[in-house]
Coordinates of C-alpha atoms in Angstrom, one line a residue:
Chain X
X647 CA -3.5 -8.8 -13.6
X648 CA -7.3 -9.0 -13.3
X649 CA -9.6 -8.1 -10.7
X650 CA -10.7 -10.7 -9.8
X651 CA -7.7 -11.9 -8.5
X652 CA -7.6 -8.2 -6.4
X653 CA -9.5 -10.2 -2.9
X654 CA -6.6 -12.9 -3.2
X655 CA -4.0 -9.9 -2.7
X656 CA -6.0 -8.1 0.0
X657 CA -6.1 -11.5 1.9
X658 CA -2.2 -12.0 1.5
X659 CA -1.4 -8.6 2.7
X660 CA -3.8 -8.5 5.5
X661 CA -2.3 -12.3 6.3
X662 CA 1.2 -10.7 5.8
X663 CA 0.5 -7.4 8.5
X664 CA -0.8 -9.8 11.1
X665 CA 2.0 -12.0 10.9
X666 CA 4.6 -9.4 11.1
X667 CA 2.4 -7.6 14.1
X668 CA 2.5 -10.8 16.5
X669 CA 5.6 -12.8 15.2
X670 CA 8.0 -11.1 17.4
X671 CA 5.9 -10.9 20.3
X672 CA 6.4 -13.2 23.4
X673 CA 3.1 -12.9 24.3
X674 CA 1.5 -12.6 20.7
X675 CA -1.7 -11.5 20.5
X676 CA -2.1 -11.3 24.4
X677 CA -0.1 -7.7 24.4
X678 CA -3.3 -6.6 22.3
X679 CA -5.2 -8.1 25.3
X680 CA -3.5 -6.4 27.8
X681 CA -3.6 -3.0 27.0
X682 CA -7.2 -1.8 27.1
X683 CA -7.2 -3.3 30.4
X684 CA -4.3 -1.1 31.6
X685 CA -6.0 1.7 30.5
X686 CA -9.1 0.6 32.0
X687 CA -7.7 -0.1 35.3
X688 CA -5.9 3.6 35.3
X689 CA -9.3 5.2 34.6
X690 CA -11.0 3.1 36.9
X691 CA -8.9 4.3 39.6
X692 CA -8.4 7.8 38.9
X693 CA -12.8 8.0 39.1
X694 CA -13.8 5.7 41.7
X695 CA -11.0 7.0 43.9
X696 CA -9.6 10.6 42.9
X697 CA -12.4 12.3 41.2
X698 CA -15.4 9.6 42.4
X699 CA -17.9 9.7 39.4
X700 CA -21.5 8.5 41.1
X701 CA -23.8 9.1 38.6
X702 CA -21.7 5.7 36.4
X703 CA -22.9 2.6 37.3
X704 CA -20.5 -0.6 36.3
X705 CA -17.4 1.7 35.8
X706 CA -15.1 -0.7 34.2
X707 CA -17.5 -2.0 31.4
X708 CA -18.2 1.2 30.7
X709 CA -15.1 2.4 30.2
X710 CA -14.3 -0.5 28.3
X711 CA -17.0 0.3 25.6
X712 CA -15.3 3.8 25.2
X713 CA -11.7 2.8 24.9
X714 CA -12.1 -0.5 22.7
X715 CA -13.4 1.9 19.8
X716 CA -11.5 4.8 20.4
X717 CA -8.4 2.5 20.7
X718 CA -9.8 0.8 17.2
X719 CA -10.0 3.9 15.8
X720 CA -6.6 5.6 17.0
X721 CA -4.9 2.5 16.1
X722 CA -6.3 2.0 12.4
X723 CA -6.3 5.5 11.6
X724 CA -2.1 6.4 12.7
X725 CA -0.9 3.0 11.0
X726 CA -3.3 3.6 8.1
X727 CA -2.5 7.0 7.4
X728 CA 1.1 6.1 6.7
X729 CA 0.4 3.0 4.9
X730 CA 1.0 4.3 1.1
X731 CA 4.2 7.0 2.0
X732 CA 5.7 4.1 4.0
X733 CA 5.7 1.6 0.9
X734 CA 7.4 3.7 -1.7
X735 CA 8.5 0.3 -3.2
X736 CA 5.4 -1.2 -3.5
X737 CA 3.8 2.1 -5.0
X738 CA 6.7 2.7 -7.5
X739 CA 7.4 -1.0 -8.4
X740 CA 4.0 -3.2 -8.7
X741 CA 1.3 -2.3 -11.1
X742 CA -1.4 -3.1 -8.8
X743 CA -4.4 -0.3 -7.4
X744 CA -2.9 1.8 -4.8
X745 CA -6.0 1.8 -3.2
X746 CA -5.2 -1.9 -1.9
X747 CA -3.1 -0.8 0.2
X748 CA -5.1 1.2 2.5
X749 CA -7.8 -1.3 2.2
X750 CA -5.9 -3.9 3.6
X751 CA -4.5 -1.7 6.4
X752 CA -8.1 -0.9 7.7
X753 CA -8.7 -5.3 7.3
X754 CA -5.6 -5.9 9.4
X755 CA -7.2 -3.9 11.8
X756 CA -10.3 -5.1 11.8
X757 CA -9.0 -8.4 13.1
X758 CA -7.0 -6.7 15.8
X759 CA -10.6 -5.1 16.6
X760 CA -12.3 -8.4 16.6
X761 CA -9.9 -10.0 19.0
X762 CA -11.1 -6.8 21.3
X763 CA -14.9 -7.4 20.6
X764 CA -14.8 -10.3 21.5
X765 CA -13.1 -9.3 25.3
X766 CA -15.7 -6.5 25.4
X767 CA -18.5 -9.2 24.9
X768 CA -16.9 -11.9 27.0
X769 CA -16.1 -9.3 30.0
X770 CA -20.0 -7.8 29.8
X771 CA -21.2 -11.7 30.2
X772 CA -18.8 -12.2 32.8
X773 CA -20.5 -9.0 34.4
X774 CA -23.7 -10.5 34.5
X775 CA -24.8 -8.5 31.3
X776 CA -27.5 -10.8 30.0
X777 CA -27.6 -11.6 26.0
X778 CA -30.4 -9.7 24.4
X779 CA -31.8 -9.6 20.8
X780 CA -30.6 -5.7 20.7
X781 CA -26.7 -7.3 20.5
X782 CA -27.9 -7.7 17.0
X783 CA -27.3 -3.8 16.2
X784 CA -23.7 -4.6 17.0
X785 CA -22.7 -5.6 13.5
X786 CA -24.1 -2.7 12.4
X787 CA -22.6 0.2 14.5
X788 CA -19.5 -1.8 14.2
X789 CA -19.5 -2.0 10.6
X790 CA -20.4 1.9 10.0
X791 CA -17.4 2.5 12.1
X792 CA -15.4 0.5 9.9
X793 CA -16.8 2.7 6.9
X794 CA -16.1 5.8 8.8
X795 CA -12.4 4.6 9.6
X796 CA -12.0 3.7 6.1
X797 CA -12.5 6.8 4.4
X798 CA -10.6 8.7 7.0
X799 CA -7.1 6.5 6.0
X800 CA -8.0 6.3 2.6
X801 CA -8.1 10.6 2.6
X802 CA -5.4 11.0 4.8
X803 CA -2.8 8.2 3.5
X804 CA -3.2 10.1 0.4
X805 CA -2.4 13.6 1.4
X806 CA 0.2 12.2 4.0
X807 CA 2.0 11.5 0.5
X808 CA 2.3 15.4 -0.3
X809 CA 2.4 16.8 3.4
X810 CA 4.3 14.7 5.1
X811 CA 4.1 16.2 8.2
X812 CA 0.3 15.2 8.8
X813 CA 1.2 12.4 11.0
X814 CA 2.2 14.6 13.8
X815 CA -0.9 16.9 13.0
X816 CA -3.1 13.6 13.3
X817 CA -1.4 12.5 16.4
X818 CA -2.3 15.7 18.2
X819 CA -6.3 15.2 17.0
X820 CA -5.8 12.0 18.6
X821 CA -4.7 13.2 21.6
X822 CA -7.1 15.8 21.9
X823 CA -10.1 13.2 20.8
X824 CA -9.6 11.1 23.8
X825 CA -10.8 13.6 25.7
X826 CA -13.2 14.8 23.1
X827 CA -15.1 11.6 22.9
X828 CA -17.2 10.5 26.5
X829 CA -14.6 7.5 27.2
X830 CA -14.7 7.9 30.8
X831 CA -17.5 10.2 31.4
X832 CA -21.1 10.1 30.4
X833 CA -22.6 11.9 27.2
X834 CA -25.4 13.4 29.7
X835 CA -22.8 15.1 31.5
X836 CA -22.2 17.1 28.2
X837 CA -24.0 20.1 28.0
X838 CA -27.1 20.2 25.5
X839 CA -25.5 22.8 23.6
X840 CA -22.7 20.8 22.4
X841 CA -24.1 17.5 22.4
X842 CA -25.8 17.6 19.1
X843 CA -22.1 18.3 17.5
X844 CA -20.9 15.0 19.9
X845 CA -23.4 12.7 18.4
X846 CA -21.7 13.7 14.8
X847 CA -18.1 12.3 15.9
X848 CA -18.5 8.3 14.9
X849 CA -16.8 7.2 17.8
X850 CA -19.1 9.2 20.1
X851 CA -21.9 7.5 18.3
X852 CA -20.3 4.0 18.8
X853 CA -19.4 4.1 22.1
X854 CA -22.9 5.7 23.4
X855 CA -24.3 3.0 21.3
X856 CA -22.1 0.1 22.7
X857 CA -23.5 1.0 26.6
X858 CA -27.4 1.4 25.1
X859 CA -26.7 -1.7 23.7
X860 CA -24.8 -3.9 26.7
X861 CA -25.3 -2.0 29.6
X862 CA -29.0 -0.5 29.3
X863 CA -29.8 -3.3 27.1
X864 CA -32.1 -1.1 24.9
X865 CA -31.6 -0.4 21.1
X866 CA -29.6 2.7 20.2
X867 CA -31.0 5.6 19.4
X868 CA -32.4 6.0 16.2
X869 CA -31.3 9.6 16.1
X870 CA -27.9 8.6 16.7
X871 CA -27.6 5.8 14.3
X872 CA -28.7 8.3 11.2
X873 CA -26.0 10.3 12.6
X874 CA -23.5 7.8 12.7
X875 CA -24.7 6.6 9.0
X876 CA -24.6 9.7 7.3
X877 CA -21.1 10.8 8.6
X878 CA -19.6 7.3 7.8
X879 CA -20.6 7.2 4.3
X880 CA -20.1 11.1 3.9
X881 CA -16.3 10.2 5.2
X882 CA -16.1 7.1 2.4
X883 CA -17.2 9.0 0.0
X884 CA -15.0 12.0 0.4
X885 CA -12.2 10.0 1.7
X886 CA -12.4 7.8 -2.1
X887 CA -12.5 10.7 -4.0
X888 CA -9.6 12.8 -2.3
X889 CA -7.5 9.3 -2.7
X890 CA -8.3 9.0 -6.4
X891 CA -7.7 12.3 -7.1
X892 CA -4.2 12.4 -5.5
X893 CA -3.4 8.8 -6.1
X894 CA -2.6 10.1 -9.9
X895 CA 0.8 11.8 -8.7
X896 CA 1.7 9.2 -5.7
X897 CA 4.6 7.8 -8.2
X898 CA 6.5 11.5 -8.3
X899 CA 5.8 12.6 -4.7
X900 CA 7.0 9.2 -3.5
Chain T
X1023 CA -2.3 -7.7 -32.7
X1024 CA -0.9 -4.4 -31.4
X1025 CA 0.6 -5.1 -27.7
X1026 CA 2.1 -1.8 -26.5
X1027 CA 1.5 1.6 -28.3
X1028 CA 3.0 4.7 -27.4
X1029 CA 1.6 7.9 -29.1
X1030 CA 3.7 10.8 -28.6
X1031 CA 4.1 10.3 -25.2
X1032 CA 5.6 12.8 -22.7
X1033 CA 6.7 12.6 -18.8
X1034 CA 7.8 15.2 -16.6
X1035 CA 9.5 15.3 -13.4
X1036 CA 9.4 18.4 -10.8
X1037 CA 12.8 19.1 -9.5
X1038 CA 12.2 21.5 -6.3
X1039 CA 12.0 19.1 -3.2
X1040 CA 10.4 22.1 -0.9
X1041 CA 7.1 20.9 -1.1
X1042 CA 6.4 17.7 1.2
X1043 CA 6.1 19.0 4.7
X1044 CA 3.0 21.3 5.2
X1045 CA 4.9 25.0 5.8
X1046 CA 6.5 23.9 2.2
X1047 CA 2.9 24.2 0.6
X1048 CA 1.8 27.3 2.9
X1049 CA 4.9 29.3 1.4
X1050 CA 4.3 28.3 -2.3
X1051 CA 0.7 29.8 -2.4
X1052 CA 2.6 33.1 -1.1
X1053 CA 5.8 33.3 -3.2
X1054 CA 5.9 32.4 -7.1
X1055 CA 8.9 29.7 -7.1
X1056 CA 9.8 28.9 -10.3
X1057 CA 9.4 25.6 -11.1
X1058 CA 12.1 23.2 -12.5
X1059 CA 11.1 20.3 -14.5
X1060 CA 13.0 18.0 -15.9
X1061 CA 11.4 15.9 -19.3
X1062 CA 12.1 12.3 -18.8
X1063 CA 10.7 11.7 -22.1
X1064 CA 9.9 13.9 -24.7
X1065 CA 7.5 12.9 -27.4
X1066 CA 8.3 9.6 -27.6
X1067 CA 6.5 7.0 -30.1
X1068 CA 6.7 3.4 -30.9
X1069 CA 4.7 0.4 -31.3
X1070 CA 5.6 -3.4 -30.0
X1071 CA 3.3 -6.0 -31.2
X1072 CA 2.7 -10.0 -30.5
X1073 CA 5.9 -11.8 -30.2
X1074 CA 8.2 -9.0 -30.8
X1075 CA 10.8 -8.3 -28.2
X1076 CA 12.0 -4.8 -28.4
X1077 CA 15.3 -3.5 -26.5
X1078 CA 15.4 -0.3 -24.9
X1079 CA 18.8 1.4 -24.9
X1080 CA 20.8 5.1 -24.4
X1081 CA 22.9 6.3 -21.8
X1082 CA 22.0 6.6 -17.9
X1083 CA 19.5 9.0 -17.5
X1084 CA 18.0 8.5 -21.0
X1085 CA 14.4 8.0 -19.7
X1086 CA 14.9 4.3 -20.2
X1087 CA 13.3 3.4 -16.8
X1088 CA 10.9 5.9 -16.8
X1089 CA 9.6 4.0 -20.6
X1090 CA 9.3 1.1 -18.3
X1091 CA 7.5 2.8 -15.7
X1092 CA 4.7 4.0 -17.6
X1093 CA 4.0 0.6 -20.5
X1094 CA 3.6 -1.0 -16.9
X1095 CA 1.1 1.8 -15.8
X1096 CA 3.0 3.3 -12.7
X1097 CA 2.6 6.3 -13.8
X1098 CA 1.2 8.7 -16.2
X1099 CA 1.9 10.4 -18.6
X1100 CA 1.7 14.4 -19.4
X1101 CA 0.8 14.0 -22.8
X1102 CA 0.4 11.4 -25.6
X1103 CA -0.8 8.1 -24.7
X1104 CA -0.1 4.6 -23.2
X1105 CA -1.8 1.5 -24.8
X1106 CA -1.2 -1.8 -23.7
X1107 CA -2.9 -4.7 -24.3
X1108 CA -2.5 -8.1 -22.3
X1109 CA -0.8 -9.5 -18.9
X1110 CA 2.1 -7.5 -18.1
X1111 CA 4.8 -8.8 -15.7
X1112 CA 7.4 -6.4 -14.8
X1113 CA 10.8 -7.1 -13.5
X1114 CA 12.0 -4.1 -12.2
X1115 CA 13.3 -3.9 -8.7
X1116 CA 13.3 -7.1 -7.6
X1117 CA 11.6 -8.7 -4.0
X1118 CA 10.1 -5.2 -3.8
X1119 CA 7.2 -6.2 -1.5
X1120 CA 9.6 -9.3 0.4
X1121 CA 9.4 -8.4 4.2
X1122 CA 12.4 -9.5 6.2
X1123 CA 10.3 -11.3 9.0
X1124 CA 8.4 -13.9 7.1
X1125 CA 10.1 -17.0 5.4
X1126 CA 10.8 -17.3 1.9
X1127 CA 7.6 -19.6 1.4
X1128 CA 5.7 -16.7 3.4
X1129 CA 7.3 -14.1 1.1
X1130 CA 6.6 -16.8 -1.9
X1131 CA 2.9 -16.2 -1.9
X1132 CA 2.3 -12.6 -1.0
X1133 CA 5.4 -11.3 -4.0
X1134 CA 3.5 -14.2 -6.5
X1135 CA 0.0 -12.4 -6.0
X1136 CA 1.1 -9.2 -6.3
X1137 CA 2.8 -10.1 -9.7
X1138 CA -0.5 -11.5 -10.8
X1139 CA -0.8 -15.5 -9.9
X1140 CA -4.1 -16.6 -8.3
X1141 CA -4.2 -18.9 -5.6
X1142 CA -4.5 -21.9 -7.5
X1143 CA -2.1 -21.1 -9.9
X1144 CA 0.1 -20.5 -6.8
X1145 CA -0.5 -23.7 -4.9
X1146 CA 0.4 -25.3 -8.8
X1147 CA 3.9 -23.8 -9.4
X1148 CA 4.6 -23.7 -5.3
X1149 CA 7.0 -26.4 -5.9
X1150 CA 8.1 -25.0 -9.2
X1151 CA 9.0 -22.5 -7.9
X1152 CA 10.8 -23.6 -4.9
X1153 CA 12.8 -26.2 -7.4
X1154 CA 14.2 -23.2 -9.7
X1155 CA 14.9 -21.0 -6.5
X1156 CA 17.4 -24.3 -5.3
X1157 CA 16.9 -22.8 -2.2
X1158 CA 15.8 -26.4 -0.6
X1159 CA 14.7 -26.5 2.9
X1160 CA 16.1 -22.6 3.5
X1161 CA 12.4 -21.9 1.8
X1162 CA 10.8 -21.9 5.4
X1163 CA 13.3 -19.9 7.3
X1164 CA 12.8 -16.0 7.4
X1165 CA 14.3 -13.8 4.8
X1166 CA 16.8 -11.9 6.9
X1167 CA 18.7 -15.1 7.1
X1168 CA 19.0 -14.9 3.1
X1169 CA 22.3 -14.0 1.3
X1170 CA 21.2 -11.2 -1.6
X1171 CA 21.4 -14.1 -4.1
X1172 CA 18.9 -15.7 -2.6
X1173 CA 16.6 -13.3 -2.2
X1174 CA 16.9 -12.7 -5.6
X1175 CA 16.7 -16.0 -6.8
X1176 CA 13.3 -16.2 -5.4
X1177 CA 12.4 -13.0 -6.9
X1178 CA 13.4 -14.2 -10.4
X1179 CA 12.2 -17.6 -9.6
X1180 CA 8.5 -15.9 -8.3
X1181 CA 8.4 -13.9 -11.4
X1182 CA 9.2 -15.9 -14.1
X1183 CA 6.1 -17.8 -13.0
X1184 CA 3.9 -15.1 -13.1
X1185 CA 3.2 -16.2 -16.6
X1186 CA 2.5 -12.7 -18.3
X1187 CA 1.7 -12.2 -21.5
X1188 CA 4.3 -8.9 -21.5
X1189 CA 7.5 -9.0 -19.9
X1190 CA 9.5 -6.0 -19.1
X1191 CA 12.6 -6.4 -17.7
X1192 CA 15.2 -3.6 -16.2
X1193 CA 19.0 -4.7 -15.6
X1194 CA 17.5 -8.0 -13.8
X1195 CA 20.0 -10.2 -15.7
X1196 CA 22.7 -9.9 -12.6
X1197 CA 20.8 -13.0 -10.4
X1198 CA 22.5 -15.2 -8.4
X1199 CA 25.7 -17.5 -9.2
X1200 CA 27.2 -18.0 -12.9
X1201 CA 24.7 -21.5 -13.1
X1202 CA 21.7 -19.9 -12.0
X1203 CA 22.1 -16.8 -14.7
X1204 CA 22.6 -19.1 -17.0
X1205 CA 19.0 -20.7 -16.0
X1206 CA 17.6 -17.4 -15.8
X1207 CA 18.9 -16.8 -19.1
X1208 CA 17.1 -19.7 -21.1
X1209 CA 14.0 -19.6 -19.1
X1210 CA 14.2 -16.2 -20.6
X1211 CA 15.0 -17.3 -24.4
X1212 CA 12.1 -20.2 -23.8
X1213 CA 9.6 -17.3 -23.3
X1214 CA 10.7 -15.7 -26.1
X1215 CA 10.4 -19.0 -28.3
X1216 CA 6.9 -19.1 -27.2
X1217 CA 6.1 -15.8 -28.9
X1218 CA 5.4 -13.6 -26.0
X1219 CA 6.2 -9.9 -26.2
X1220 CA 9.1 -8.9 -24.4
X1221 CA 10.8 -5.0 -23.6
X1222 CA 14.3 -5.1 -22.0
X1223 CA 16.9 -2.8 -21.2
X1224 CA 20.0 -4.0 -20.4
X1225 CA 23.7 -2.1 -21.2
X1226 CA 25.0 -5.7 -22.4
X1227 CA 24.7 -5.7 -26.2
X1228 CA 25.5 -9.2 -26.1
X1229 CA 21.9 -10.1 -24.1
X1230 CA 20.3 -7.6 -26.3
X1231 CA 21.5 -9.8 -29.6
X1232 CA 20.2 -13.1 -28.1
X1233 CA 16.8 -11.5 -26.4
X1234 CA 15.2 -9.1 -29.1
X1235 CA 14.7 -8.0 -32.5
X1236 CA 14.2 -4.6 -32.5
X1237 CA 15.5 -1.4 -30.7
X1238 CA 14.8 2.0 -29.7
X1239 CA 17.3 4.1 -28.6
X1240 CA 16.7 7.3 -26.8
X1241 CA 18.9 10.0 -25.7
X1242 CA 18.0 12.8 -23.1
X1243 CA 14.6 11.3 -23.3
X1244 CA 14.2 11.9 -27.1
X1245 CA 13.6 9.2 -29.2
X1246 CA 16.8 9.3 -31.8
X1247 CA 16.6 6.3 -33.6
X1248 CA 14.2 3.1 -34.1
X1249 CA 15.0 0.1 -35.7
X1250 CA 16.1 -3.0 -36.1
X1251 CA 18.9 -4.0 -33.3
X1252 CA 21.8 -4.5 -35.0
X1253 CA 21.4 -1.6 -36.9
X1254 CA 20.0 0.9 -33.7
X1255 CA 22.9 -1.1 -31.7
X1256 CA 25.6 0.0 -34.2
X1257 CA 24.3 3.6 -34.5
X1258 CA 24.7 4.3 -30.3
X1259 CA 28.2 2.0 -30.5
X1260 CA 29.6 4.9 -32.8
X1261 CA 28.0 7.7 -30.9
X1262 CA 29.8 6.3 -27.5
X1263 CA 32.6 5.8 -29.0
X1264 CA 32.5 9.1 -30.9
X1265 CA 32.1 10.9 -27.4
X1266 CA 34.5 9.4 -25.3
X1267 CA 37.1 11.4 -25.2
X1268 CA 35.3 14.2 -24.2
X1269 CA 35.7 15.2 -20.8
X1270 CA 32.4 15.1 -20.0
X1271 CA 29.4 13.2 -22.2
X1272 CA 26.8 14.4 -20.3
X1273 CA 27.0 18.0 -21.0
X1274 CA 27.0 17.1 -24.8

């Protein structure tokens, strides 16, 4: 096979994962509709009425730009991981780069993500949010994020082949991340001391990026977005490395 | 021209199943566990060039599979070398890749580019395809509803489309009803005819004598004898029959 029939795959299996995602579904794609604003409308109770936050203005938006990423992120990064220990067959029976699998993992995703973009960007104008040229960084943060996710499945699919209990290890960072990255509270509430080290997590970076960008309509820190840059491609490149180096002795371990 | 070359070519497997969950790895940095490994193949050399169609045969557990596994690039080996040259289309397992949700048409165009067709060679043999399948209008209804003949009448039908240059094939010869082997069968010959290379393994020496030329035969992953068929074929007849009667031929 040549490589230049590679894309054609990619598109068939990312055609085939979004298929078998919404087939079954009574509602299809609406479930993935429905459930940031669940969680939105939990949060949104729990600090306008239990623990009122007043220094927030426009709660539910701004919730919204936390939990669409992290939800992006958590989503793409526990399916992904599995993606290559989960499809023994296809590693063991078709000649084809391994690394197309995770590839097309973090694609399916992304179209799962873009359904939810669009929300986010529809609910902000609903808002009253006006349009500005700074919604032109969007492809951009949203793109480095992708990076960043990228590398993360492509390193941890591959060692999720020899330590097979990493999923459960990765769902507790998941867990603890949700509280770990400023979803429903505000990065300025973070003490200076430990807010340089916030600004490093990519899905800090996004979402304070996502209310500079919507909310405040400003651009995003520049400090932030070198940040965000050098920790997404530092991810890719490690994350491609660790999967070629493992991906030698996927066929024995599988 | 030289299609598939293997240069003393070895393949190990581990044995100890301790080491996939994370306490598994923690304990072997602390304890020496001696380490069981099991050659697959051992050394093994041969060469298969245009048009020739070699047959691969020994016992269960010869290493025949694992021969396939690595001309197709699976895996790799410990030592020696794998050289292949050309499309390769490998019939191992197959519908590996066929998801039980989609149709058959669905399933159609994902298994065909994985085995190497581009999308306008797909949308060209499509109906081809379908034809040879004779699964008719069952095509766009979801795999689960398919008997295991049809699902691997689709396989076969899928594959043989590929168009490959090198066909392997591994104990595929079981598809479907009497009629559609027999299809199978001369689509099989016709690629032959057209001078493609060709390895198979099969434990029916009648295929062998109507598919290929040549043979290998290997035995606890050594290569014992290379050759033409007939003669390679006879050899392993008389060992089989030679060790029979013993109680037990594997511990020969």
């Amino acid at each position: 096979m040549t490589a230049a029939n590679y894309p054609f795959v990619v598109q068939n299996l990312v055609l085939k994962d979004f298929k078998i995602r919404y087939r079954n579904m009574s509602l299809g794609v609406l479930w993935s509709l429905l459930n940031p604003f669940i969680m939105m409308a939990v949060l949104v109770f729990v600090f306008t009425n239990v623990f009122p936050d007043q220094t927030v203005k426009g709660f539910p938006l701004f919730i919204l730009c936390g939990l669409i990423p992290f939800n992006f992120f958590t989503l793409a990064w526990s399916s992904g991981m599995v993606c290559v220990a989960d499809n023994a067959s296809f590693v063991k029976r078709i000649p084809l780069p391994r690394a197309l699998l995770p590839v097309s993992n973090v694609l399916a995703n992304c179209i799962h993500m873009l359904i939810q973009i669009a929300i986010l960007l529809s609910f902000t104008l609903v808002l009253g949010y006006p349009i500005t040229r700074y919604w032109l960084f969007l492809p951009l943060v949203w793109a480095l994020e992708v990076v960043f996710v990228m590398g993360l499945v492509l390193a941890t699919c591959a060692i999720d082949v020899y330590v097979r209990d990493l999923r459960y290890i990765v769902d507790s960072v998941i867990r603890v991340l949700f509280w770990a990255v400023p979803i429903f509270y505000s990065i300025d509430r973070v003490p200076a001391r430990f807010r340089g080290w916030y600004e490093f997590n990519p899905i800090t970076a996004l979402t304070v990026s996502l209310r500079q960008i919507l909310m405040d309509a400003t651009a995003p820190d520049t400090r932030l977005l070198w940040k965000l840059s050098l920790s997404a491609l530092l991810m890719f490149t490690l994350g491609w490395a660790i999967f070629q180096h493992l991906q030698r002795r996927f066929y024995e371990r599988l | 021209m030289e299609r598939i070359v293997f240069s003393g070519v070895s393949k190990k497997f581990s044995l100890s199943t301790q080491r996939h969950l994370l306490s598994g790895h923690i304990g072997s940095w602390f304890r020496r566990s001696e380490h069981q490994v099991l050659w697959a193949l051992k050394n093994v050399s041969f060469t298969v060039r245009d048009g020739e169609s070699l047959a691969v045969i020994g016992a269960n557990g010869a290493g025949k599979s694992t021969l396939l596994n690595l001309a197709t690039g699976l895996c790799e080996a410990d030592e020696g070398e794998v050289r292949l040259q050309g499309r390769l289309a490998a019939l191992l397992e197959l519908g590996s890749g066929f998801h039980q949700e989609l149709t058959g048409a669905e399933n159609l165009r994902i298994y065909g580019s994985l085995l190497g067709l581009s999308r306008s060679r797909t949308n060209a043999v499509f109906d081809l395809i379908v034809d040879f399948s004779e699964l008719g209008h069952f095509i766009h209804r979801p795999i689960r509803t398919y008997s295991a003949g049809m699902v691997l009448r689709l396989a076969f039908s899928v594959a043989i489309h590929a168009d490959p240059d090198i066909l392997l094939i591994d104990e595929v010869f079981a598809v479907g009803d009497q009629s559609f082997q027999a299809k199978c069968f001369e689509r099989m010959l016709r690629f032959r005819q057209t001078g493609k290379t060709m390895i198979c393994v099969t434990h029916s020496a009648d295929l062998l004598r109507k598919m290929c030329d040549k043979a290998i035969w290997l035995d606890h992953g050594h290569l014992r004898l290379a050759g033409d068929l007939e003669e390679v074929l006879q050899a392993y007849q008389r060992q089989v029959e030679n060790t029979a009667p013993l109680a037990s031929p594997v511990s020969s």
